[in-house]
Tab-separated table of C-alpha atoms in Angstrom:
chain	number	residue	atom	x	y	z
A	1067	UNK	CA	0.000	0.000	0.000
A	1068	UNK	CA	3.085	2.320	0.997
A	1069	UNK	CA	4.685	1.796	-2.715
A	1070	UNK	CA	0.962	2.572	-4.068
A	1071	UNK	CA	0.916	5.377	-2.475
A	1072	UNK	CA	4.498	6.562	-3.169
A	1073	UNK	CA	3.866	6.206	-7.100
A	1074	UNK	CA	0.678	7.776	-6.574
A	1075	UNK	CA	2.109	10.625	-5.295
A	1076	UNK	CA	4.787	10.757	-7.740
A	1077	UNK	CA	2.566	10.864	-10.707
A	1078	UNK	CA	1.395	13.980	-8.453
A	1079	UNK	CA	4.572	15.769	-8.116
A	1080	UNK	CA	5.236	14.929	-11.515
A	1081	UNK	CA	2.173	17.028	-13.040
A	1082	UNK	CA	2.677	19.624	-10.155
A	1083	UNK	CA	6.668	19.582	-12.057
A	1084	UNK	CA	4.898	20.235	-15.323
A	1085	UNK	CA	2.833	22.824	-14.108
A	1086	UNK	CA	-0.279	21.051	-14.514
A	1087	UNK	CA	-2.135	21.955	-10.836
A	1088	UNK	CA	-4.868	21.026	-11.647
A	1089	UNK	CA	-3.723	17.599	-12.921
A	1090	UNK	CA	-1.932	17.315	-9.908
A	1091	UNK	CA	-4.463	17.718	-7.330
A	1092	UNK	CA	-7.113	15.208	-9.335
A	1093	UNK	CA	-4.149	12.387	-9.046
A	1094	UNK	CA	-3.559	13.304	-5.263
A	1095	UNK	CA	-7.439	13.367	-4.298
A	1096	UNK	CA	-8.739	10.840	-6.652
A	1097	UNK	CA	-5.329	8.681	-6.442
A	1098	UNK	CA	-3.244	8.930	-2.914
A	1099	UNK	CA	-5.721	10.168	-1.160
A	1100	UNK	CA	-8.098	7.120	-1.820
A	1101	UNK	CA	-5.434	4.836	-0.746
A	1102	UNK	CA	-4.160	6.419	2.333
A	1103	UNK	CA	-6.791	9.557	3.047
A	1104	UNK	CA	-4.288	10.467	5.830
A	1105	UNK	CA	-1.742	11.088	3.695
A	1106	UNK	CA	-0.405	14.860	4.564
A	1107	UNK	CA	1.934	15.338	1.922
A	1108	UNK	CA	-0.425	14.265	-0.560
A	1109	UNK	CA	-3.004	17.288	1.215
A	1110	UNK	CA	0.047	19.820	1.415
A	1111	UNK	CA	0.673	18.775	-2.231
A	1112	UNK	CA	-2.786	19.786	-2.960
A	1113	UNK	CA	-2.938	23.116	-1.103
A	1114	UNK	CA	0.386	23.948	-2.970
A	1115	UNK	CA	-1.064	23.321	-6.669
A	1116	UNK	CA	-4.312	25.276	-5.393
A	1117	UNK	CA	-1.810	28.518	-4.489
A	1118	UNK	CA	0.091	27.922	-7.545
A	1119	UNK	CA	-3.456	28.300	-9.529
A	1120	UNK	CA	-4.198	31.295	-7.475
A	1121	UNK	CA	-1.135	33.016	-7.764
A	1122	UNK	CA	-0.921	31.869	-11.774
A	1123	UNK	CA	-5.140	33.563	-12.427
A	1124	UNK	CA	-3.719	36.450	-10.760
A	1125	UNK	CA	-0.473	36.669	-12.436
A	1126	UNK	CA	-2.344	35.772	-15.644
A	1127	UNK	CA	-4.888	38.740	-14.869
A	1128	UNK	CA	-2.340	41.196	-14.330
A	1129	UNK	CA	-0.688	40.634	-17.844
A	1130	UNK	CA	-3.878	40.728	-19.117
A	1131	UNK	CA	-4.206	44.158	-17.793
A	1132	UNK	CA	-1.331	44.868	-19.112
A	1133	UNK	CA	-1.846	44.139	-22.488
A	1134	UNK	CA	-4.841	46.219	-22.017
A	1135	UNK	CA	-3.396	48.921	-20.922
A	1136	UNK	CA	-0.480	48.906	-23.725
A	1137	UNK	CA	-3.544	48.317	-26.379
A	1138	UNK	CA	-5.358	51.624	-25.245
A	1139	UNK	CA	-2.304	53.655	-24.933
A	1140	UNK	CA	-0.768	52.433	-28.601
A	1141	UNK	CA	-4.245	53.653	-30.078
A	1142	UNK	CA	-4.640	57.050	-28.296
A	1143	UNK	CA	-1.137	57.875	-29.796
A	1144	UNK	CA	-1.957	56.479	-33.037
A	1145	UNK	CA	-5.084	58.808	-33.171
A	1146	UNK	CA	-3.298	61.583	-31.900
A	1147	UNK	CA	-0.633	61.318	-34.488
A	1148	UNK	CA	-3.430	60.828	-37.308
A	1149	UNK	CA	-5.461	63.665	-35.663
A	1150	UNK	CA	-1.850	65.907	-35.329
A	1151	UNK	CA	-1.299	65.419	-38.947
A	1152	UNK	CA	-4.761	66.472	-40.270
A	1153	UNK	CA	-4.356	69.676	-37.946
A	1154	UNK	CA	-7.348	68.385	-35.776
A	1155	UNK	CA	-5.494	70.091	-32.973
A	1156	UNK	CA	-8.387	69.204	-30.738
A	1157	UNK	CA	-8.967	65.744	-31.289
A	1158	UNK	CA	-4.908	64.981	-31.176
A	1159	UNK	CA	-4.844	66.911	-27.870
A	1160	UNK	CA	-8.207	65.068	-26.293
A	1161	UNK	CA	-6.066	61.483	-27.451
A	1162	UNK	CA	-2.505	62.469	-26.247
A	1163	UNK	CA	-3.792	63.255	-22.631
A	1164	UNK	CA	-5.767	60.221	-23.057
A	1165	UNK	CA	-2.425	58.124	-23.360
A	1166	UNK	CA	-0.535	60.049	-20.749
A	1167	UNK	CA	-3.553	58.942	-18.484
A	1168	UNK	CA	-2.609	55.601	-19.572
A	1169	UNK	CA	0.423	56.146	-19.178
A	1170	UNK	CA	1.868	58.587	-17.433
A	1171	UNK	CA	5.444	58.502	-17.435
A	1172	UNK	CA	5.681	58.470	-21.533
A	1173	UNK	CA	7.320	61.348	-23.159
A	1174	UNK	CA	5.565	61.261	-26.368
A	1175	UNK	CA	2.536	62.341	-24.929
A	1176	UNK	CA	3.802	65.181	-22.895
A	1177	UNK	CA	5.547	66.621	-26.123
A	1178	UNK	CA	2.857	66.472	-28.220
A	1179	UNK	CA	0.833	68.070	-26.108
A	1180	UNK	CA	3.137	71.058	-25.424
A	1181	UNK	CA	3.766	71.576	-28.859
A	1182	UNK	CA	0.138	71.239	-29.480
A	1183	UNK	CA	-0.978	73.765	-26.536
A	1184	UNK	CA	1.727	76.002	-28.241
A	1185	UNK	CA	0.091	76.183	-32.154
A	1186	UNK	CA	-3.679	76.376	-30.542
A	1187	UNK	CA	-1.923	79.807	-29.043
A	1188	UNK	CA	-0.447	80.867	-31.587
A	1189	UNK	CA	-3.511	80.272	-34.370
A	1190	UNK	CA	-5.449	81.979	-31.715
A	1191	UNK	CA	-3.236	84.522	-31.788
A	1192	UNK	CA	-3.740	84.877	-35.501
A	1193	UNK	CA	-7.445	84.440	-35.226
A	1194	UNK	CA	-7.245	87.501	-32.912
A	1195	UNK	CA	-4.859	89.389	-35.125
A	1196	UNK	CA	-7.281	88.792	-38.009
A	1197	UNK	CA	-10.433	89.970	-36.585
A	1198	UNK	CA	-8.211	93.101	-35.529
A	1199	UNK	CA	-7.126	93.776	-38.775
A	1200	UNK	CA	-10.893	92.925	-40.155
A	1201	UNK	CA	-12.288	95.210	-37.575
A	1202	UNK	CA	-9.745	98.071	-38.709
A	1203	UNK	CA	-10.413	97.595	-42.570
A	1204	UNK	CA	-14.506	98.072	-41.704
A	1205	UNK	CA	-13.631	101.198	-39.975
A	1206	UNK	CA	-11.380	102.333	-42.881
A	1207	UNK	CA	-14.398	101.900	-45.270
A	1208	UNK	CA	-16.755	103.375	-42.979
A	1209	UNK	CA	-14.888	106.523	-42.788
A	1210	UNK	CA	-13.722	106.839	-46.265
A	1211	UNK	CA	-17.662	105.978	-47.121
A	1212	UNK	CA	-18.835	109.139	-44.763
A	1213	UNK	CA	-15.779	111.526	-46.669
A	1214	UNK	CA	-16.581	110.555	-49.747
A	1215	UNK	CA	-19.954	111.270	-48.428
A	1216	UNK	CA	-19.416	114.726	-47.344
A	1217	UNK	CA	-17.048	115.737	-50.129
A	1218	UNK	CA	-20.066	115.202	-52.577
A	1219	UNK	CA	-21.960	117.394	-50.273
A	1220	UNK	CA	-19.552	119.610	-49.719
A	1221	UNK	CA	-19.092	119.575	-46.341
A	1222	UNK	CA	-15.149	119.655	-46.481
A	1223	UNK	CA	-14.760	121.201	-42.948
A	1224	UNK	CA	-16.976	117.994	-41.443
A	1225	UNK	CA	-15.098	115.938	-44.062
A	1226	UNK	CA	-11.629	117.176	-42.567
A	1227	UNK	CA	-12.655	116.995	-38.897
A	1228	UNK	CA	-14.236	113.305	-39.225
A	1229	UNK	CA	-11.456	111.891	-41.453
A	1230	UNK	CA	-8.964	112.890	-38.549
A	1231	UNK	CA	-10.818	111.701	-35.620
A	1232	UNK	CA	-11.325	108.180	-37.537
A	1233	UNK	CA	-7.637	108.342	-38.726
A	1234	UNK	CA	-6.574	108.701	-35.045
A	1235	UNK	CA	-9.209	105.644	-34.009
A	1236	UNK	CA	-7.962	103.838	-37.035
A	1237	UNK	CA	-4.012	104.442	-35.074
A	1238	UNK	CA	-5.234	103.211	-31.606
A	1239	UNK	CA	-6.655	99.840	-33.126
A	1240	UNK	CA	-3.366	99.310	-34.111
A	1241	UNK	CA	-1.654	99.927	-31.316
């Protein structure tokens, strides 16, 4: 009974050697244990390959995280380079502080988005530089519009005075 035990348990440490637990434990319940139930190897054996399954599902689950993780970060940066290259400025800002959520201590995200943060400034600049100029050039035409306006009616002394008061509004906008 000893020796049926013995190569019972063998066949058990071999499996728990291959890393197959759960092979393991069926050969020392269903095997050594049936022989000799007292048997505490065989029952350490078996809480052993029931840790080893533990600790493997939770190893297992961390990679899987992992890969996860990796997965979400490689296509935030992929859409923020696509998004970067279109000059959706928005959209490749939005998915570069996506990834450095992901992952935080990347580079490539916090490049991108300084260099992003620094063209939104500077086509808002531009925007605002535009609507300056556009706001000048109305005021140019309105006042040439009320000169020509009083030249026709001969008002050259109202002509005079309102051409300099605009021309010194026209200066200010500028400045």
């Amino acid at each position: 009974e000893f020796r049926r035990v013995l190569f019972r348990s063998k066949e058990g440490n071999d499996a728990f050697a291959l890393l197959d637990y759960s092979g393991a434990i069926s050969i020392y319940k269903n095997k050594a244990l049936k022989i000799k139930p007292d048997n505490v190897e065989a029952k350490d054996k078996i809480k052993a390959a029931e840790k080893a399954i533990r600790e493997k599902s939770y190893s297992d689950s961390l990679e899987q995280v992992e890969v996860e993780k990796t997965r979400k970060y490689n296509n935030a940066i992929a859409d923020g380079r696509s998004s970067f290259v279109i000059k959706d400025y928005a959209k490749a800002l939005a998915s570069y502080s996506a990834a450095l959520e992901i992952k935080p201590n990347e580079t490539e995200p916090l490049v991108k988005i300084d260099e992003i943060k620094a063209i939104i400034k500077q086509l808002e600049e531009e925007e605002r530089l535009k609507q300056d100029q556009l706001k000048i050039d109305k005021e140019y035409k309105s006042a040439m519009a009320m000169g020509n306006s009083a030249v026709l009616e001969k008002k050259y002394d109202f002509s005079l005075e309102r051409s300099e008061e605009q021309t010194s509004e026209l200066q200010s906008l500028r400045h």
